[in-house]
Amino acid sequence: MLMGETILSVERVRHVYPTSLAALHDVRFCVRRGERVAVIGPSGCGKSTLLRIIAGLITPTAGQVWLEGRPVAGPSSRVSLMLQDAALLPWRSVVQNIALPLELRAFRGVSPLATPQELVEWVGLSGFERARPSELSGGMAQRVALARALITRPPVLLLDEPFGALDALTREALTALLDQLLGQVGTTLIVVTHDVNEAVFLADRVLICTPRPGHVGAEVRVDLPRPRRWEMAREADFLSYVTQVRDCLSLLAYRHPSALATA
Protein backbone atom coordinates (compact mmCIF):
# COMPACT_ATOMS: atom_id res chain seq x y z
CA MET A 1 0.00 0.00 0.00
CA LEU A 2 1.34 3.45 -0.88
CA MET A 3 1.22 5.71 2.14
CA GLY A 4 0.35 9.39 1.92
CA GLU A 5 1.82 12.38 3.67
CA THR A 6 2.26 12.59 7.42
CA ILE A 7 -1.16 12.83 9.07
CA LEU A 8 -0.10 12.61 12.72
CA SER A 9 3.03 13.74 14.50
CA VAL A 10 3.83 13.13 18.18
CA GLU A 11 6.63 15.47 19.24
CA ARG A 12 8.50 14.92 22.50
CA VAL A 13 5.37 14.16 24.49
CA ARG A 14 5.77 13.79 28.23
CA HIS A 15 3.03 13.27 30.77
CA VAL A 16 3.07 13.30 34.56
CA TYR A 17 -0.17 12.77 36.49
CA PRO A 18 -1.07 15.01 39.47
CA THR A 19 0.02 12.16 41.77
CA SER A 20 3.57 12.67 40.36
CA LEU A 21 3.30 9.40 38.41
CA ALA A 22 5.35 9.78 35.23
CA ALA A 23 3.45 7.94 32.50
CA LEU A 24 5.29 9.03 29.33
CA HIS A 25 8.71 10.46 28.58
CA ASP A 26 9.90 12.02 25.31
CA VAL A 27 7.58 10.07 23.00
CA ARG A 28 8.27 10.85 19.36
CA PHE A 29 6.92 9.30 16.15
CA CYS A 30 5.02 10.17 12.96
CA VAL A 31 2.24 8.31 11.17
CA ARG A 32 1.55 8.56 7.46
CA ARG A 33 -1.95 8.78 6.02
CA GLY A 34 -3.38 5.30 5.54
CA GLU A 35 -0.72 3.65 7.68
CA ARG A 36 -1.53 1.13 10.41
CA VAL A 37 0.56 1.36 13.56
CA ALA A 38 0.46 -0.88 16.62
CA VAL A 39 1.78 0.28 19.99
CA ILE A 40 2.86 -2.48 22.34
CA GLY A 41 4.62 -2.56 25.68
CA PRO A 42 4.38 -3.78 29.27
CA SER A 43 1.35 -2.98 31.40
CA GLY A 44 1.46 0.50 32.90
CA CYS A 45 3.88 1.97 30.34
CA GLY A 46 1.46 4.74 29.31
CA LYS A 47 0.01 3.31 26.10
CA SER A 48 -3.58 4.23 26.94
CA THR A 49 -2.46 7.65 28.18
CA LEU A 50 -0.77 8.18 24.81
CA LEU A 51 -3.97 7.34 22.90
CA ARG A 52 -5.99 9.73 25.03
CA ILE A 53 -3.47 12.49 24.39
CA ILE A 54 -3.70 11.86 20.65
CA ALA A 55 -7.51 11.91 20.92
CA GLY A 56 -7.36 15.27 22.69
CA LEU A 57 -8.85 13.94 25.93
CA ILE A 58 -5.68 14.63 27.96
CA THR A 59 -3.33 17.59 27.64
CA PRO A 60 0.28 16.41 27.87
CA THR A 61 2.58 17.85 30.49
CA ALA A 62 5.05 18.71 27.72
CA GLY A 63 5.34 18.24 23.99
CA GLN A 64 2.73 18.46 21.26
CA VAL A 65 0.61 16.26 19.01
CA TRP A 66 -0.12 17.52 15.49
CA LEU A 67 -3.05 16.23 13.41
CA GLU A 68 -3.14 17.15 9.74
CA GLY A 69 -0.75 20.03 10.43
CA ARG A 70 -2.71 21.47 13.35
CA PRO A 71 -1.97 21.13 17.08
CA VAL A 72 -4.36 18.86 18.96
CA ALA A 73 -6.06 21.02 21.59
CA GLY A 74 -9.11 18.89 22.36
CA PRO A 75 -11.39 16.18 20.94
CA SER A 76 -11.81 16.30 17.17
CA SER A 77 -14.31 14.90 14.70
CA ARG A 78 -11.26 13.86 12.67
CA VAL A 79 -10.36 11.19 15.24
CA SER A 80 -12.46 8.25 16.43
CA LEU A 81 -11.56 6.37 19.62
CA MET A 82 -12.75 2.83 20.37
CA LEU A 83 -12.16 1.34 23.82
CA GLN A 84 -12.20 -2.17 25.26
CA ASP A 85 -15.68 -1.48 26.61
CA ALA A 86 -18.11 -1.16 23.69
CA ALA A 87 -19.93 1.60 25.66
CA LEU A 88 -23.22 1.13 23.80
CA LEU A 89 -26.30 3.01 24.99
CA PRO A 90 -28.53 0.31 26.51
CA TRP A 91 -31.84 1.93 25.46
CA ARG A 92 -30.85 2.19 21.80
CA SER A 93 -30.98 -0.57 19.19
CA VAL A 94 -27.99 -1.75 17.17
CA VAL A 95 -28.86 0.55 14.27
CA GLN A 96 -29.50 3.48 16.60
CA ASN A 97 -26.17 2.99 18.39
CA ILE A 98 -24.31 2.91 15.07
CA ALA A 99 -26.09 6.09 13.94
CA LEU A 100 -25.36 8.00 17.15
CA PRO A 101 -22.31 9.97 15.87
CA LEU A 102 -24.37 11.35 13.00
CA GLU A 103 -26.71 12.94 15.55
CA LEU A 104 -23.93 14.78 17.38
CA ARG A 105 -23.21 18.41 16.58
CA ALA A 106 -19.52 17.76 15.83
CA PHE A 107 -20.45 15.48 12.93
CA ARG A 108 -23.25 17.48 11.34
CA GLY A 109 -22.63 17.74 7.62
CA VAL A 110 -20.24 14.77 7.61
CA SER A 111 -20.75 12.38 4.70
CA PRO A 112 -21.20 8.96 6.33
CA LEU A 113 -19.20 5.95 5.21
CA ALA A 114 -22.45 4.05 4.66
CA THR A 115 -25.95 3.94 6.10
CA PRO A 116 -26.32 2.36 9.56
CA GLN A 117 -28.20 -0.51 7.95
CA GLU A 118 -25.39 -1.12 5.47
CA LEU A 119 -22.83 -1.08 8.27
CA VAL A 120 -24.88 -3.65 10.17
CA GLU A 121 -24.43 -5.92 7.16
CA TRP A 122 -20.73 -5.07 6.81
CA VAL A 123 -19.98 -6.18 10.36
CA GLY A 124 -22.05 -9.36 10.06
CA LEU A 125 -25.02 -8.47 12.25
CA SER A 126 -27.90 -8.76 9.78
CA GLY A 127 -31.04 -9.73 11.69
CA PHE A 128 -29.94 -7.89 14.85
CA GLU A 129 -30.81 -4.38 13.71
CA ARG A 130 -33.43 -3.88 16.44
CA ALA A 131 -31.60 -5.78 19.18
CA ARG A 132 -30.60 -3.96 22.38
CA PRO A 133 -27.05 -4.24 23.80
CA SER A 134 -28.28 -6.59 26.57
CA GLU A 135 -29.22 -9.08 23.85
CA LEU A 136 -25.74 -9.11 22.28
CA SER A 137 -22.64 -11.15 23.05
CA GLY A 138 -19.37 -9.36 23.77
CA GLY A 139 -18.14 -9.92 20.23
CA MET A 140 -21.37 -8.65 18.72
CA ALA A 141 -21.26 -5.53 20.89
CA GLN A 142 -17.71 -4.80 19.68
CA ARG A 143 -18.87 -5.19 16.07
CA VAL A 144 -21.47 -2.50 16.75
CA ALA A 145 -18.84 -0.27 18.38
CA LEU A 146 -16.54 -0.75 15.37
CA ALA A 147 -19.32 0.21 12.94
CA ARG A 148 -20.11 3.27 15.07
CA ALA A 149 -16.43 4.28 15.09
CA LEU A 150 -16.20 4.07 11.29
CA ILE A 151 -19.54 5.56 10.22
CA THR A 152 -18.18 9.13 10.14
CA ARG A 153 -15.27 8.02 7.93
CA PRO A 154 -12.66 9.32 10.43
CA PRO A 155 -9.19 10.04 9.01
CA VAL A 156 -7.70 8.49 12.19
CA LEU A 157 -9.04 5.54 14.18
CA LEU A 158 -7.60 4.89 17.66
CA LEU A 159 -8.17 1.49 19.24
CA ASP A 160 -7.35 0.81 22.90
CA GLU A 161 -7.35 -2.97 23.44
CA PRO A 162 -10.80 -3.21 21.81
CA PHE A 163 -10.83 -7.00 21.61
CA GLY A 164 -8.88 -7.78 24.78
CA ALA A 165 -11.81 -9.20 26.75
CA LEU A 166 -12.97 -11.55 23.98
CA ASP A 167 -12.21 -15.22 23.45
CA ALA A 168 -9.44 -16.11 21.01
CA LEU A 169 -11.63 -17.13 18.06
CA THR A 170 -13.90 -14.07 18.33
CA ARG A 171 -10.84 -11.86 18.66
CA GLU A 172 -9.29 -13.29 15.49
CA ALA A 173 -12.56 -12.89 13.59
CA LEU A 174 -12.85 -9.22 14.58
CA THR A 175 -9.22 -8.35 13.80
CA ALA A 176 -9.66 -9.93 10.37
CA LEU A 177 -12.87 -7.92 9.89
CA LEU A 178 -11.06 -4.74 10.95
CA ASP A 179 -8.27 -5.42 8.45
CA GLN A 180 -10.87 -5.85 5.71
CA LEU A 181 -12.85 -2.71 6.61
CA LEU A 182 -9.75 -0.53 6.84
CA GLY A 183 -8.78 -1.71 3.37
CA GLN A 184 -12.09 -0.37 2.08
CA VAL A 185 -12.09 2.90 4.03
CA GLY A 186 -8.40 3.88 3.96
CA THR A 187 -8.52 5.15 7.56
CA THR A 188 -5.23 5.56 9.43
CA LEU A 189 -5.03 3.18 12.40
CA ILE A 190 -3.21 3.39 15.73
CA VAL A 191 -3.96 0.39 17.94
CA VAL A 192 -2.77 -0.32 21.48
CA THR A 193 -2.47 -4.01 22.28
CA HIS A 194 -0.70 -6.43 24.62
CA ASP A 195 -0.92 -9.23 22.05
CA VAL A 196 2.21 -9.56 19.87
CA ASN A 197 0.46 -11.67 17.24
CA GLU A 198 -2.37 -9.15 16.99
CA ALA A 199 0.13 -6.29 16.63
CA VAL A 200 1.90 -8.04 13.75
CA PHE A 201 -1.39 -9.03 12.11
CA LEU A 202 -2.84 -5.52 12.11
CA ALA A 203 0.18 -3.26 11.65
CA ASP A 204 2.48 -1.98 8.96
CA ARG A 205 4.71 -0.86 11.83
CA VAL A 206 4.95 -1.93 15.47
CA LEU A 207 6.20 0.60 18.03
CA ILE A 208 7.66 -1.05 21.14
CA CYS A 209 7.55 0.93 24.39
CA THR A 210 9.80 0.75 27.41
CA PRO A 211 8.45 0.22 30.94
CA ARG A 212 7.08 3.33 32.66
CA PRO A 213 7.64 6.11 31.92
CA GLY A 214 6.84 4.93 28.42
CA HIS A 215 9.14 5.80 25.57
CA VAL A 216 9.22 4.38 22.03
CA GLY A 217 12.43 2.41 22.25
CA ALA A 218 12.21 0.27 19.11
CA GLU A 219 10.27 -0.21 15.90
CA VAL A 220 9.56 -3.24 13.71
CA ARG A 221 8.27 -2.74 10.18
CA VAL A 222 5.90 -5.48 9.01
CA ASP A 223 5.93 -6.28 5.30
CA LEU A 224 3.14 -8.82 4.84
CA PRO A 225 0.52 -8.86 2.08
CA ARG A 226 -3.05 -7.63 2.62
CA PRO A 227 -5.74 -8.61 3.17
CA ARG A 228 -4.28 -10.67 5.99
CA ARG A 229 -5.51 -14.07 7.12
CA TRP A 230 -4.85 -15.70 10.48
CA GLU A 231 -3.53 -18.76 8.64
CA MET A 232 -0.48 -16.55 8.00
CA ALA A 233 0.36 -16.78 11.72
CA ARG A 234 1.82 -20.24 11.06
CA GLU A 235 4.09 -19.03 8.26
CA ALA A 236 7.79 -18.30 8.63
CA ASP A 237 7.59 -14.59 7.71
CA PHE A 238 4.86 -13.90 10.27
CA LEU A 239 6.69 -15.82 12.98
CA SER A 240 9.88 -13.91 12.19
CA TYR A 241 8.13 -10.57 12.86
CA VAL A 242 6.63 -11.93 16.09
CA THR A 243 10.11 -12.99 17.23
CA GLN A 244 11.53 -9.55 16.41
CA VAL A 245 8.86 -7.79 18.47
CA ARG A 246 9.26 -10.20 21.40
CA ASP A 247 13.05 -9.77 21.34
CA CYS A 248 12.66 -5.97 21.40
CA LEU A 249 10.23 -6.15 24.33
CA SER A 250 12.64 -8.33 26.30
CA LEU A 251 15.67 -6.20 25.49
CA LEU A 252 13.96 -2.90 26.38
CA ALA A 253 12.63 -4.30 29.65
CA TYR A 254 16.11 -5.51 30.63
CA ARG A 255 17.85 -2.26 29.72
CA HIS A 256 15.27 0.07 31.28
CA PRO A 257 16.32 1.54 34.67
CA SER A 258 12.95 0.82 36.32
CA ALA A 259 13.22 -2.84 35.34
CA LEU A 260 16.81 -3.12 36.54
CA ALA A 261 15.90 -1.51 39.86
CA THR A 262 13.35 -4.22 40.60
CA ALA A 263 15.27 -7.16 39.12
C-alpha positions as MATLAB code, in Angstrom:
seq = 'MLMGETILSVERVRHVYPTSLAALHDVRFCVRRGERVAVIGPSGCGKSTLLRIIAGLITPTAGQVWLEGRPVAGPSSRVSLMLQDAALLPWRSVVQNIALPLELRAFRGVSPLATPQELVEWVGLSGFERARPSELSGGMAQRVALARALITRPPVLLLDEPFGALDALTREALTALLDQLLGQVGTTLIVVTHDVNEAVFLADRVLICTPRPGHVGAEVRVDLPRPRRWEMAREADFLSYVTQVRDCLSLLAYRHPSALATA';
ca = [
       0.000    0.000    0.000;
       1.336    3.455   -0.882;
       1.222    5.713    2.139;
       0.349    9.386    1.920;
       1.819   12.384    3.666;
       2.263   12.587    7.417;
      -1.163   12.826    9.066;
      -0.102   12.612   12.717;
       3.026   13.740   14.504;
       3.827   13.127   18.182;
       6.632   15.466   19.237;
       8.505   14.923   22.505;
       5.367   14.160   24.488;
       5.774   13.792   28.234;
       3.032   13.266   30.772;
       3.073   13.297   34.564;
      -0.171   12.774   36.486;
      -1.067   15.010   39.467;
       0.017   12.159   41.769;
       3.567   12.671   40.358;
       3.297    9.403   38.412;
       5.348    9.780   35.229;
       3.447    7.935   32.502;
       5.289    9.030   29.330;
       8.712   10.458   28.578;
       9.900   12.017   25.311;
       7.576   10.068   23.001;
       8.273   10.850   19.358;
       6.918    9.299   16.151;
       5.023   10.166   12.959;
       2.237    8.308   11.170;
       1.551    8.558    7.464;
      -1.955    8.783    6.021;
      -3.384    5.302    5.538;
      -0.716    3.649    7.678;
      -1.535    1.135   10.406;
       0.563    1.360   13.557;
       0.457   -0.881   16.623;
       1.779    0.283   19.987;
       2.857   -2.480   22.344;
       4.618   -2.560   25.680;
       4.381   -3.778   29.267;
       1.346   -2.975   31.402;
       1.463    0.500   32.900;
       3.876    1.968   30.343;
       1.463    4.739   29.309;
       0.012    3.315   26.095;
      -3.581    4.227   26.945;
      -2.463    7.650   28.176;
      -0.772    8.183   24.808;
      -3.975    7.337   22.905;
      -5.994    9.734   25.026;
      -3.471   12.493   24.393;
      -3.701   11.858   20.649;
      -7.507   11.908   20.920;
      -7.359   15.274   22.692;
      -8.852   13.943   25.930;
      -5.682   14.627   27.957;
      -3.333   17.590   27.636;
       0.280   16.405   27.865;
       2.582   17.853   30.492;
       5.050   18.705   27.721;
       5.343   18.242   23.990;
       2.727   18.459   21.258;
       0.612   16.259   19.011;
      -0.122   17.515   15.491;
      -3.048   16.232   13.415;
      -3.137   17.152    9.739;
      -0.752   20.029   10.430;
      -2.710   21.472   13.352;
      -1.973   21.133   17.080;
      -4.358   18.860   18.963;
      -6.057   21.023   21.590;
      -9.114   18.893   22.357;
     -11.393   16.178   20.941;
     -11.806   16.297   17.167;
     -14.307   14.902   14.702;
     -11.259   13.856   12.667;
     -10.361   11.191   15.242;
     -12.459    8.250   16.430;
     -11.561    6.368   19.624;
     -12.752    2.831   20.374;
     -12.157    1.345   23.823;
     -12.197   -2.171   25.260;
     -15.679   -1.485   26.613;
     -18.107   -1.160   23.691;
     -19.933    1.603   25.658;
     -23.217    1.126   23.801;
     -26.302    3.012   24.988;
     -28.532    0.308   26.509;
     -31.835    1.927   25.461;
     -30.845    2.187   21.796;
     -30.982   -0.570   19.192;
     -27.987   -1.749   17.174;
     -28.865    0.554   14.269;
     -29.495    3.480   16.599;
     -26.167    2.991   18.385;
     -24.308    2.914   15.073;
     -26.090    6.086   13.938;
     -25.358    7.998   17.152;
     -22.309    9.973   15.874;
     -24.374   11.347   12.997;
     -26.707   12.943   15.546;
     -23.929   14.776   17.383;
     -23.212   18.414   16.577;
     -19.523   17.757   15.834;
     -20.449   15.483   12.930;
     -23.246   17.476   11.336;
     -22.630   17.739    7.623;
     -20.237   14.770    7.606;
     -20.745   12.385    4.700;
     -21.199    8.959    6.335;
     -19.200    5.951    5.207;
     -22.453    4.054    4.664;
     -25.954    3.936    6.104;
     -26.318    2.361    9.557;
     -28.201   -0.507    7.954;
     -25.393   -1.117    5.467;
     -22.827   -1.082    8.271;
     -24.877   -3.655   10.171;
     -24.432   -5.918    7.157;
     -20.727   -5.070    6.807;
     -19.979   -6.185   10.360;
     -22.048   -9.361   10.055;
     -25.024   -8.473   12.252;
     -27.900   -8.758    9.780;
     -31.038   -9.730   11.689;
     -29.941   -7.895   14.847;
     -30.813   -4.379   13.707;
     -33.426   -3.883   16.438;
     -31.602   -5.780   19.184;
     -30.600   -3.960   22.383;
     -27.054   -4.237   23.803;
     -28.285   -6.593   26.565;
     -29.221   -9.077   23.846;
     -25.744   -9.112   22.279;
     -22.640  -11.154   23.047;
     -19.366   -9.356   23.768;
     -18.135   -9.923   20.231;
     -21.368   -8.655   18.718;
     -21.255   -5.531   20.888;
     -17.711   -4.804   19.680;
     -18.870   -5.187   16.071;
     -21.467   -2.495   16.750;
     -18.837   -0.274   18.380;
     -16.540   -0.748   15.374;
     -19.315    0.209   12.943;
     -20.109    3.268   15.069;
     -16.427    4.277   15.086;
     -16.199    4.071   11.293;
     -19.542    5.556   10.217;
     -18.182    9.129   10.136;
     -15.269    8.018    7.930;
     -12.663    9.323   10.428;
      -9.191   10.036    9.008;
      -7.702    8.492   12.187;
      -9.036    5.544   14.178;
      -7.602    4.893   17.657;
      -8.167    1.488   19.242;
      -7.345    0.813   22.897;
      -7.351   -2.973   23.438;
     -10.798   -3.208   21.813;
     -10.825   -6.998   21.615;
      -8.877   -7.777   24.783;
     -11.810   -9.202   26.747;
     -12.974  -11.550   23.977;
     -12.214  -15.221   23.448;
      -9.440  -16.109   21.007;
     -11.633  -17.130   18.058;
     -13.902  -14.072   18.329;
     -10.839  -11.856   18.658;
      -9.293  -13.293   15.494;
     -12.556  -12.893   13.587;
     -12.847   -9.224   14.578;
      -9.224   -8.352   13.805;
      -9.661   -9.933   10.366;
     -12.870   -7.918    9.888;
     -11.062   -4.737   10.952;
      -8.271   -5.418    8.453;
     -10.872   -5.847    5.715;
     -12.851   -2.706    6.608;
      -9.746   -0.528    6.844;
      -8.776   -1.709    3.371;
     -12.093   -0.365    2.077;
     -12.089    2.896    4.030;
      -8.401    3.881    3.965;
      -8.521    5.150    7.563;
      -5.228    5.556    9.429;
      -5.030    3.181   12.405;
      -3.214    3.388   15.730;
      -3.962    0.394   17.938;
      -2.767   -0.316   21.479;
      -2.471   -4.013   22.282;
      -0.701   -6.429   24.618;
      -0.916   -9.226   22.051;
       2.209   -9.559   19.874;
       0.463  -11.675   17.241;
      -2.369   -9.145   16.993;
       0.130   -6.286   16.626;
       1.902   -8.036   13.751;
      -1.389   -9.029   12.106;
      -2.840   -5.519   12.112;
       0.176   -3.257   11.650;
       2.482   -1.979    8.965;
       4.710   -0.861   11.827;
       4.945   -1.934   15.470;
       6.201    0.604   18.030;
       7.660   -1.051   21.137;
       7.550    0.933   24.390;
       9.795    0.751   27.412;
       8.449    0.215   30.941;
       7.079    3.328   32.663;
       7.644    6.108   31.921;
       6.842    4.926   28.424;
       9.141    5.798   25.566;
       9.224    4.382   22.027;
      12.427    2.413   22.246;
      12.214    0.275   19.107;
      10.267   -0.209   15.898;
       9.557   -3.236   13.714;
       8.271   -2.743   10.175;
       5.902   -5.484    9.007;
       5.928   -6.283    5.303;
       3.136   -8.815    4.842;
       0.517   -8.860    2.078;
      -3.049   -7.634    2.622;
      -5.745   -8.612    3.172;
      -4.276  -10.673    5.988;
      -5.507  -14.073    7.124;
      -4.854  -15.699   10.476;
      -3.527  -18.757    8.639;
      -0.481  -16.549    7.998;
       0.357  -16.777   11.717;
       1.819  -20.237   11.063;
       4.086  -19.035    8.259;
       7.792  -18.296    8.629;
       7.593  -14.592    7.712;
       4.858  -13.896   10.265;
       6.693  -15.824   12.985;
       9.883  -13.908   12.194;
       8.133  -10.571   12.860;
       6.625  -11.933   16.086;
      10.106  -12.986   17.227;
      11.530   -9.549   16.414;
       8.857   -7.792   18.467;
       9.263  -10.195   21.401;
      13.047   -9.771   21.342;
      12.663   -5.968   21.399;
      10.233   -6.152   24.331;
      12.644   -8.334   26.297;
      15.671   -6.195   25.494;
      13.963   -2.902   26.379;
      12.625   -4.297   29.651;
      16.111   -5.507   30.626;
      17.848   -2.256   29.724;
      15.271    0.074   31.284;
      16.320    1.545   34.670;
      12.949    0.824   36.316;
      13.223   -2.843   35.342;
      16.811   -3.120   36.540;
      15.901   -1.513   39.858;
      13.351   -4.221   40.597;
      15.274   -7.158   39.123;
];
